């Protein structure tokens, strides 16, 4: 924003305020119009008062907008709000969650660098590392998410990044983020945490010692399945490199999508509490049903990392996965018998969704890769929405009856 305009009292004083207040007000800088809502700036470029002003802006000598590929007031408001919620110095928005991961690796790694990745990550994340980053000389190895000794043993002298999802998709596996950060830092590496499933409402990895957080804002940050976007958050020196990548490569978030995400953040904490309550009730119910062989949800006492989830998260999230009798055929019969829940691979929506991971989100992985990640043909993933939980149970009962 140009420094020639001083909003004064029009902007909110956010010193020392709580999470929910930041989620509603952080990042908004009011214009001379005095708007109360977040404005949308639909412009590709910006005008300058003089040629010297333009030159100074392009050179980064004075603050201000340059070109919407990497500076836009609506996008900046979203970035500042995410940074405030994650406890980051700076955040950088991207066109999708996958673009956020790409931006981190492309801006911070070079050919010959080594990246350690959890085996329990999203299928497209594995494809990005395997099919593309490796092609450009980045070495990649995979480690069991929860095995801290394996992480320590796999780090090399050229290891630049450790990349994890915690909780993971779709099995809700966790890693002790604080302990893994110590392992990474002792070897001169940085820890990147995909915080998509928890959002900053439930977990703040930077405060646990992580260096960088990435999100698919498409999921719970939006919360209603409307738009695609991503974001990276961390220290200013790191984010300067990410901004440089966006400025050149251009995987940019649109102002309209940024505005949608700003609206989503206003209700994030409320929604995540409701998602968690529904997911907990559904997981406990599923665990008691005939035909269900195993339920994966960190809120269950049967989950091997239940105590860790209690320590480092404020809630257990909205994703419940379970294995049914009958393998792939049984899983498909179960899914096809539902009549309320949406059959789609997306998650983070107010509407509950159901999918078969081994043939959708992880379907492009080789069978041995799926097996290593624990993605069995009998596995079903439900991303629990905000409907009445009794209605969700009734719909899943239709699936059980089809087994």
Short mmCIF file of C-alpha atoms in Angstrom, two decimals:
data_model
loop_
_atom_site.label_atom_id
_atom_site.label_comp_id
_atom_site.label_asym_id
_atom_site.label_seq_id
_atom_site.Cartn_x
_atom_site.Cartn_y
_atom_site.Cartn_z
CA UNK A 1 0.00 0.00 0.00
CA UNK A 2 1.21 3.51 -0.75
CA UNK A 3 2.52 5.32 2.29
CA UNK A 4 0.83 8.55 1.16
CA UNK A 5 -2.45 7.45 2.75
CA UNK A 6 -2.73 7.15 6.53
CA UNK A 7 -5.87 5.34 7.66
CA UNK A 8 -5.38 6.42 11.28
CA UNK A 9 -8.31 5.39 13.52
CA UNK A 10 -10.04 3.71 10.56
CA UNK A 11 -7.76 0.69 10.97
CA UNK A 12 -8.22 -1.58 14.00
CA UNK A 13 -5.62 -1.69 16.78
CA UNK A 14 -4.77 -5.40 16.98
CA UNK A 15 -1.98 -5.30 19.55
CA UNK A 16 -2.38 -8.25 21.92
CA UNK A 17 -5.74 -9.45 20.56
CA UNK A 18 -6.79 -13.11 20.48
CA UNK A 19 -6.98 -15.59 17.60
CA UNK A 20 -10.66 -15.03 16.78
CA UNK A 21 -10.15 -11.27 16.57
CA UNK A 22 -7.17 -11.69 14.25
CA UNK A 23 -9.22 -14.06 12.08
CA UNK A 24 -11.81 -11.33 11.57
CA UNK A 25 -9.69 -8.18 11.37
CA UNK A 26 -5.99 -8.85 10.66
CA UNK A 27 -4.65 -7.66 7.31
CA UNK A 28 -7.34 -5.09 6.55
CA UNK A 29 -6.00 -1.65 5.65
CA UNK A 30 -8.86 0.70 4.86
CA UNK A 31 -8.74 2.93 1.81
CA UNK A 32 -9.84 6.59 1.62
CA UNK A 33 -13.36 5.25 0.95
CA UNK A 34 -13.58 4.13 4.59
CA UNK A 35 -15.05 0.72 3.71
CA UNK A 36 -15.97 -1.62 6.56
CA UNK A 37 -15.78 -4.84 4.54
CA UNK A 38 -12.67 -6.16 2.79
CA UNK A 39 -12.44 -4.56 -0.67
CA UNK A 40 -11.66 -6.47 -3.85
CA UNK A 41 -8.99 -4.99 -6.12
CA UNK A 42 -9.57 -6.28 -9.63
CA UNK A 43 -6.63 -4.83 -11.50
CA UNK A 44 -3.70 -6.32 -13.34
CA UNK A 45 -1.48 -3.25 -13.03
CA UNK A 46 -1.11 0.01 -11.12
CA UNK A 47 -0.47 3.61 -12.15
CA UNK A 48 2.37 5.76 -10.85
CA UNK A 49 2.59 9.47 -10.21
CA UNK A 50 5.89 9.86 -12.08
CA UNK A 51 8.45 7.85 -13.99
CA UNK A 52 10.72 8.09 -10.96
CA UNK A 53 7.94 6.69 -8.76
CA UNK A 54 7.52 3.73 -11.12
CA UNK A 55 11.26 3.06 -11.17
CA UNK A 56 11.49 3.16 -7.38
CA UNK A 57 8.55 0.77 -6.99
CA UNK A 58 9.93 -1.71 -9.53
CA UNK A 59 13.34 -1.58 -7.85
CA UNK A 60 11.79 -2.21 -4.44
CA UNK A 61 13.23 1.05 -3.10
CA UNK A 62 9.82 2.28 -1.92
CA UNK A 63 6.78 0.24 -0.87
CA UNK A 64 3.74 0.02 -3.08
CA UNK A 65 1.99 -2.08 -5.69
CA UNK A 66 3.76 -2.97 -8.91
CA UNK A 67 1.90 -5.72 -10.77
CA UNK A 68 -0.82 -8.11 -9.57
CA UNK A 69 1.21 -11.19 -10.37
CA UNK A 70 2.91 -10.58 -7.02
CA UNK A 71 1.40 -7.49 -5.36
CA UNK A 72 -2.33 -7.00 -4.91
CA UNK A 73 -4.05 -5.38 -1.91
CA UNK A 74 -6.74 -8.05 -1.54
CA UNK A 75 -4.21 -10.87 -1.75
CA UNK A 76 -1.94 -9.01 0.67
CA UNK A 77 -4.77 -8.74 3.21
CA UNK A 78 -5.21 -12.52 3.07
CA UNK A 79 -1.46 -13.07 3.40
CA UNK A 80 -1.22 -10.77 6.42
CA UNK A 81 -4.18 -12.46 8.11
CA UNK A 82 -2.70 -15.94 7.63
CA UNK A 83 0.67 -14.72 8.92
CA UNK A 84 -1.03 -13.34 12.02
CA UNK A 85 -2.91 -16.59 12.66
CA UNK A 86 0.14 -18.82 12.12
CA UNK A 87 2.50 -16.57 14.06
CA UNK A 88 4.67 -16.03 10.96
CA UNK A 89 6.66 -12.98 9.94
CA UNK A 90 5.22 -13.17 6.43
CA UNK A 91 2.93 -15.29 4.27
CA UNK A 92 2.80 -15.61 0.49
CA UNK A 93 -0.38 -16.71 -1.31
CA UNK A 94 -0.40 -19.00 -4.34
CA UNK A 95 -2.90 -20.24 -6.91
CA UNK A 96 -3.33 -23.68 -5.29
CA UNK A 97 -2.01 -25.74 -2.41
CA UNK A 98 0.22 -27.68 -4.81
CA UNK A 99 1.60 -24.38 -6.09
CA UNK A 100 2.49 -23.52 -2.48
CA UNK A 101 4.58 -26.70 -2.19
CA UNK A 102 6.16 -26.05 -5.57
CA UNK A 103 7.03 -22.48 -4.54
CA UNK A 104 8.77 -23.65 -1.36
CA UNK A 105 10.97 -26.20 -3.10
CA UNK A 106 11.70 -24.11 -6.19
CA UNK A 107 12.65 -21.04 -4.16
CA UNK A 108 14.67 -22.73 -1.42
CA UNK A 109 16.28 -25.76 -3.13
CA UNK A 110 18.77 -26.22 -5.95
CA UNK A 111 19.94 -29.17 -8.02
CA UNK A 112 21.94 -31.44 -5.75
CA UNK A 113 19.97 -30.58 -2.62
CA UNK A 114 18.26 -33.39 -0.73
CA UNK A 115 14.67 -33.34 0.57
CA UNK A 116 13.19 -35.85 3.01
CA UNK A 117 9.46 -36.40 2.63
CA UNK A 118 7.05 -38.32 4.81
CA UNK A 119 5.62 -41.43 3.17
CA UNK A 120 2.23 -40.30 4.47
CA UNK A 121 1.59 -37.36 2.18
CA UNK A 122 -1.03 -36.55 -0.43
CA UNK A 123 -0.67 -38.50 -3.67
CA UNK A 124 -0.11 -35.39 -5.80
CA UNK A 125 2.63 -34.27 -3.41
CA UNK A 126 4.49 -37.54 -4.04
CA UNK A 127 3.98 -37.11 -7.79
CA UNK A 128 5.37 -33.57 -7.63
CA UNK A 129 8.54 -34.74 -5.91
CA UNK A 130 8.95 -37.95 -7.91
CA UNK A 131 8.08 -36.83 -11.44
CA UNK A 132 9.21 -33.22 -11.46
CA UNK A 133 11.59 -32.16 -8.68
CA UNK A 134 13.77 -35.24 -9.22
CA UNK A 135 13.92 -34.38 -12.92
CA UNK A 136 15.67 -31.12 -12.04
CA UNK A 137 18.27 -32.69 -9.78
CA UNK A 138 16.63 -32.54 -6.36
CA UNK A 139 17.27 -35.74 -4.43
CA UNK A 140 14.20 -37.12 -2.63
CA UNK A 141 13.83 -39.88 -0.05
CA UNK A 142 10.82 -40.99 1.99
CA UNK A 143 10.62 -41.67 5.72
CA UNK A 144 7.86 -43.15 7.93
CA UNK A 145 6.12 -40.12 9.39
CA UNK A 146 6.16 -41.01 13.09
CA UNK A 147 9.59 -42.67 13.24
CA UNK A 148 11.89 -39.95 14.59
CA UNK A 149 14.95 -42.21 14.55
CA UNK A 150 14.38 -42.90 10.85
CA UNK A 151 14.29 -39.17 10.13
CA UNK A 152 17.56 -38.64 11.95
CA UNK A 153 19.22 -41.54 10.17
CA UNK A 154 18.05 -40.43 6.71
CA UNK A 155 19.36 -36.86 6.88
CA UNK A 156 22.43 -36.29 4.68
CA UNK A 157 24.99 -33.51 4.51
CA UNK A 158 23.05 -31.99 1.58
CA UNK A 159 19.58 -32.30 3.15
CA UNK A 160 17.83 -28.94 2.79
CA UNK A 161 14.23 -29.62 3.78
CA UNK A 162 12.12 -32.10 5.73
CA UNK A 163 8.53 -32.11 4.47
CA UNK A 164 5.59 -33.57 6.41
CA UNK A 165 1.82 -33.55 6.66
CA UNK A 166 0.68 -33.82 10.26
CA UNK A 167 -2.05 -35.05 10.50
CA UNK A 168 -1.56 -36.98 7.28
CA UNK A 169 -3.99 -37.61 4.45
CA UNK A 170 -5.94 -39.86 4.84
CA UNK A 171 -4.79 -41.92 7.85
CA UNK A 172 -4.47 -39.11 10.43
CA UNK A 173 -0.92 -40.11 11.31
CA UNK A 174 1.09 -37.56 13.28
CA UNK A 175 4.69 -36.67 13.96
CA UNK A 176 6.02 -34.91 17.05
CA UNK A 177 6.66 -31.58 15.32
CA UNK A 178 8.81 -30.09 18.09
CA UNK A 179 11.05 -33.17 18.23
CA UNK A 180 11.37 -33.38 14.44
CA UNK A 181 12.24 -29.68 14.26
CA UNK A 182 15.10 -30.27 16.70
CA UNK A 183 16.39 -33.16 14.58
CA UNK A 184 16.23 -31.03 11.41
CA UNK A 185 17.92 -28.01 12.96
CA UNK A 186 20.71 -30.08 14.49
CA UNK A 187 21.64 -31.15 10.94
CA UNK A 188 21.20 -27.69 9.38
CA UNK A 189 17.93 -28.53 7.62
CA UNK A 190 14.55 -26.81 7.74
CA UNK A 191 11.19 -28.37 8.61
CA UNK A 192 8.18 -27.71 6.37
CA UNK A 193 4.74 -28.69 7.71
CA UNK A 194 1.62 -29.01 5.60
CA UNK A 195 -0.97 -27.73 8.10
CA UNK A 196 -3.94 -28.12 5.77
CA UNK A 197 -5.91 -30.60 7.88
CA UNK A 198 -5.62 -28.70 11.15
CA UNK A 199 -5.44 -25.05 10.02
CA UNK A 200 -3.98 -22.54 12.51
CA UNK A 201 -7.20 -22.85 14.52
CA UNK A 202 -6.10 -26.31 15.71
CA UNK A 203 -2.31 -26.29 15.29
CA UNK A 204 0.45 -23.71 14.83
CA UNK A 205 3.56 -25.59 13.67
CA UNK A 206 5.81 -22.52 13.67
CA UNK A 207 5.28 -22.16 17.42
CA UNK A 208 6.28 -25.83 17.79
CA UNK A 209 9.59 -25.20 16.02
CA UNK A 210 8.78 -25.72 12.33
CA UNK A 211 10.34 -23.26 9.85
CA UNK A 212 7.68 -23.10 7.15
CA UNK A 213 3.96 -23.86 6.99
CA UNK A 214 2.03 -24.56 3.78
CA UNK A 215 -1.73 -24.76 3.23
CA UNK A 216 -4.17 -25.68 0.57
CA UNK A 217 -6.54 -22.79 1.24
CA UNK A 218 -8.97 -24.64 -1.02
CA UNK A 219 -9.84 -26.81 1.98
CA UNK A 220 -10.86 -25.61 5.45
CA UNK A 221 -9.63 -22.03 5.04
CA UNK A 222 -12.30 -21.50 2.38
CA UNK A 223 -14.60 -23.95 4.12
CA UNK A 224 -17.31 -24.15 1.47
CA UNK A 225 -15.61 -25.69 -1.55
CA UNK A 226 -15.75 -22.53 -3.65
CA UNK A 227 -12.23 -21.52 -4.67
CA UNK A 228 -8.71 -22.83 -5.11
CA UNK A 229 -5.63 -21.35 -3.49
CA UNK A 230 -2.62 -21.95 -1.32
CA UNK A 231 -0.32 -20.12 1.06
CA UNK A 232 3.20 -20.39 2.46
CA UNK A 233 4.16 -18.83 5.80
CA UNK A 234 7.45 -18.43 7.63
CA UNK A 235 10.31 -16.02 8.27
CA UNK A 236 10.69 -12.91 6.14
CA UNK A 237 14.03 -14.00 4.66
CA UNK A 238 12.51 -17.26 3.42
CA UNK A 239 9.36 -15.62 2.10
CA UNK A 240 11.43 -13.09 0.15
CA UNK A 241 12.67 -16.02 -1.94
CA UNK A 242 9.13 -17.35 -2.37
CA UNK A 243 7.92 -13.90 -3.51
CA UNK A 244 10.78 -13.87 -6.02
CA UNK A 245 9.61 -17.20 -7.40
CA UNK A 246 6.03 -15.93 -7.76
CA UNK A 247 7.23 -12.74 -9.40
CA UNK A 248 8.99 -14.78 -12.09
CA UNK A 249 6.96 -17.98 -12.43
CA UNK A 250 3.53 -16.54 -11.65
CA UNK A 251 1.46 -19.21 -9.78
CA UNK A 252 -0.50 -16.31 -8.36
CA UNK A 253 -3.67 -16.23 -6.26
CA UNK A 254 -6.51 -14.24 -7.80
CA UNK A 255 -7.93 -11.26 -5.84
CA UNK A 256 -11.41 -12.76 -5.90
CA UNK A 257 -10.24 -16.04 -4.38
CA UNK A 258 -8.25 -14.13 -1.77
CA UNK A 259 -11.43 -12.24 -0.83
CA UNK A 260 -13.34 -15.53 -0.50
CA UNK A 261 -10.62 -16.87 1.78
CA UNK A 262 -10.74 -13.71 3.91
CA UNK A 263 -14.43 -14.38 4.47
CA UNK A 264 -13.67 -18.02 5.27
CA UNK A 265 -11.10 -17.07 7.90
CA UNK A 266 -13.69 -15.00 9.77
CA UNK A 267 -15.51 -18.18 10.79
CA UNK A 268 -12.55 -20.58 10.80
CA UNK A 269 -12.39 -21.26 14.54
CA UNK A 270 -16.14 -21.75 14.86
CA UNK A 271 -16.24 -24.10 11.90
CA UNK A 272 -13.27 -26.18 13.00
CA UNK A 273 -14.83 -26.74 16.43
CA UNK A 274 -18.03 -27.93 14.76
CA UNK A 275 -16.14 -30.12 12.27
CA UNK A 276 -14.18 -31.72 15.10
CA UNK A 277 -17.28 -32.40 17.19
CA UNK A 278 -19.05 -34.09 14.27
CA UNK A 279 -15.95 -36.09 13.31
CA UNK A 280 -15.42 -37.30 16.88
CA UNK A 281 -19.03 -38.48 17.17
CA UNK A 282 -18.88 -40.20 13.79
CA UNK A 283 -15.54 -41.91 14.51
CA UNK A 284 -16.78 -43.26 17.84
CA UNK A 285 -19.95 -44.54 16.18
CA UNK A 286 -18.06 -46.18 13.30
CA UNK A 287 -15.74 -47.96 15.71
CA UNK A 288 -18.75 -49.82 17.14
CA UNK A 289 -20.21 -50.98 13.82
CA UNK A 290 -20.04 -54.47 12.34
CA UNK A 291 -18.32 -54.45 8.96
CA UNK A 292 -15.76 -51.83 10.02
CA UNK A 293 -12.32 -53.34 10.47
CA UNK A 294 -10.42 -50.25 11.62
CA UNK A 295 -11.07 -46.53 12.15
CA UNK A 296 -8.29 -43.96 11.71
CA UNK A 297 -8.94 -40.82 13.75
CA UNK A 298 -6.59 -39.24 16.29
CA UNK A 299 -9.50 -38.36 18.57
CA UNK A 300 -10.03 -42.04 19.38
CA UNK A 301 -8.21 -43.50 22.35
CA UNK A 302 -7.42 -46.48 20.11
CA UNK A 303 -5.32 -44.25 17.84
CA UNK A 304 -1.62 -44.91 18.57
CA UNK A 305 -0.84 -41.18 18.67
CA UNK A 306 -3.88 -39.98 20.57
CA UNK A 307 -1.78 -38.48 23.39
CA UNK A 308 0.53 -36.68 20.94
CA UNK A 309 -2.50 -35.20 19.18
CA UNK A 310 -3.77 -33.95 22.53
CA UNK A 311 -0.42 -32.26 23.20
CA UNK A 312 0.20 -30.47 19.92
CA UNK A 313 -3.31 -29.89 18.55
CA UNK A 314 -6.33 -28.04 19.91
CA UNK A 315 -8.66 -30.50 18.18
CA UNK A 316 -8.50 -33.71 16.18
CA UNK A 317 -9.69 -32.46 12.81
CA UNK A 318 -12.49 -33.38 10.44
CA UNK A 319 -11.10 -36.30 8.43
CA UNK A 320 -12.12 -39.82 9.46
CA UNK A 321 -10.86 -42.82 7.51
CA UNK A 322 -11.91 -46.41 8.01
CA UNK A 323 -11.36 -49.84 6.51
CA UNK A 324 -14.31 -52.04 5.58
CA UNK A 325 -14.68 -55.75 4.93
CA UNK A 326 -14.60 -56.87 1.32
CA UNK A 327 -11.60 -54.94 -0.05
CA UNK A 328 -12.12 -52.61 -3.00
CA UNK A 329 -15.46 -54.16 -3.95
CA UNK A 330 -16.77 -53.73 -0.43
CA UNK A 331 -15.53 -50.15 -0.26
CA UNK A 332 -17.20 -49.27 -3.55
CA UNK A 333 -20.48 -50.89 -2.51
CA UNK A 334 -20.36 -48.91 0.73
CA UNK A 335 -19.75 -45.60 -1.05
CA UNK A 336 -22.35 -46.21 -3.75
CA UNK A 337 -25.02 -47.02 -1.15
CA UNK A 338 -24.83 -43.56 0.46
CA UNK A 339 -27.46 -41.03 -0.58
CA UNK A 340 -26.69 -37.85 1.39
CA UNK A 341 -22.91 -37.59 1.50
CA UNK A 342 -21.17 -36.27 -1.63
CA UNK A 343 -18.91 -38.66 -3.52
CA UNK A 344 -15.94 -36.41 -4.23
CA UNK A 345 -12.24 -36.34 -3.42
CA UNK A 346 -12.31 -32.75 -2.10
CA UNK A 347 -12.38 -32.03 1.63
CA UNK A 348 -12.69 -29.09 3.98
CA UNK A 349 -16.23 -28.33 2.83
CA UNK A 350 -19.29 -27.63 4.96
CA UNK A 351 -20.77 -30.61 3.09
CA UNK A 352 -19.50 -34.05 4.10
CA UNK A 353 -17.62 -35.90 1.37
CA UNK A 354 -16.68 -39.54 0.87
CA UNK A 355 -14.02 -41.05 -1.37
CA UNK A 356 -11.98 -44.17 -2.07
CA UNK A 357 -8.36 -42.96 -1.75
CA UNK A 358 -6.62 -45.83 -3.53
CA UNK A 359 -8.50 -45.09 -6.78
CA UNK A 360 -8.84 -41.29 -6.47
CA UNK A 361 -6.49 -39.07 -4.45
CA UNK A 362 -3.75 -41.74 -4.37
CA UNK A 363 -4.74 -43.56 -7.55
CA UNK A 364 -1.76 -42.34 -9.57
CA UNK A 365 0.70 -43.97 -7.18
CA UNK A 366 2.15 -47.38 -7.94
CA UNK A 367 0.66 -50.22 -5.86
CA UNK A 368 3.87 -50.55 -3.84
CA UNK A 369 3.84 -46.81 -3.10
CA UNK A 370 0.25 -47.03 -1.85
CA UNK A 371 1.13 -50.02 0.28
CA UNK A 372 4.09 -48.16 1.81
CA UNK A 373 1.77 -45.25 2.63
CA UNK A 374 -0.84 -47.58 4.17
CA UNK A 375 -3.46 -46.82 1.51
CA UNK A 376 -5.32 -50.13 1.24
CA UNK A 377 -8.09 -50.95 -1.20
CA UNK A 378 -10.49 -51.36 1.74
CA UNK A 379 -9.92 -47.78 2.94
CA UNK A 380 -12.64 -45.11 2.78
CA UNK A 381 -12.11 -41.46 3.68
CA UNK A 382 -14.89 -39.24 5.01
CA UNK A 383 -14.25 -35.52 5.37
CA UNK A 384 -16.89 -34.63 7.93
CA UNK A 385 -18.92 -31.50 7.28
CA UNK A 386 -21.38 -29.46 9.29
CA UNK A 387 -24.59 -31.44 8.79
CA UNK A 388 -26.49 -33.03 11.68
CA UNK A 389 -24.35 -35.95 12.79
CA UNK A 390 -27.39 -38.24 13.16
CA UNK A 391 -28.11 -37.75 9.46
CA UNK A 392 -24.51 -38.62 8.61
CA UNK A 393 -24.70 -41.78 10.71
CA UNK A 394 -27.93 -42.78 9.00
CA UNK A 395 -26.33 -42.35 5.58
CA UNK A 396 -23.23 -44.34 6.50
CA UNK A 397 -25.56 -47.04 7.86
CA UNK A 398 -26.78 -47.44 4.27
CA UNK A 399 -23.19 -48.15 3.30
CA UNK A 400 -22.80 -50.68 6.09
CA UNK A 401 -25.97 -52.47 4.99
CA UNK A 402 -24.45 -52.89 1.49
CA UNK A 403 -21.41 -54.80 2.73
#
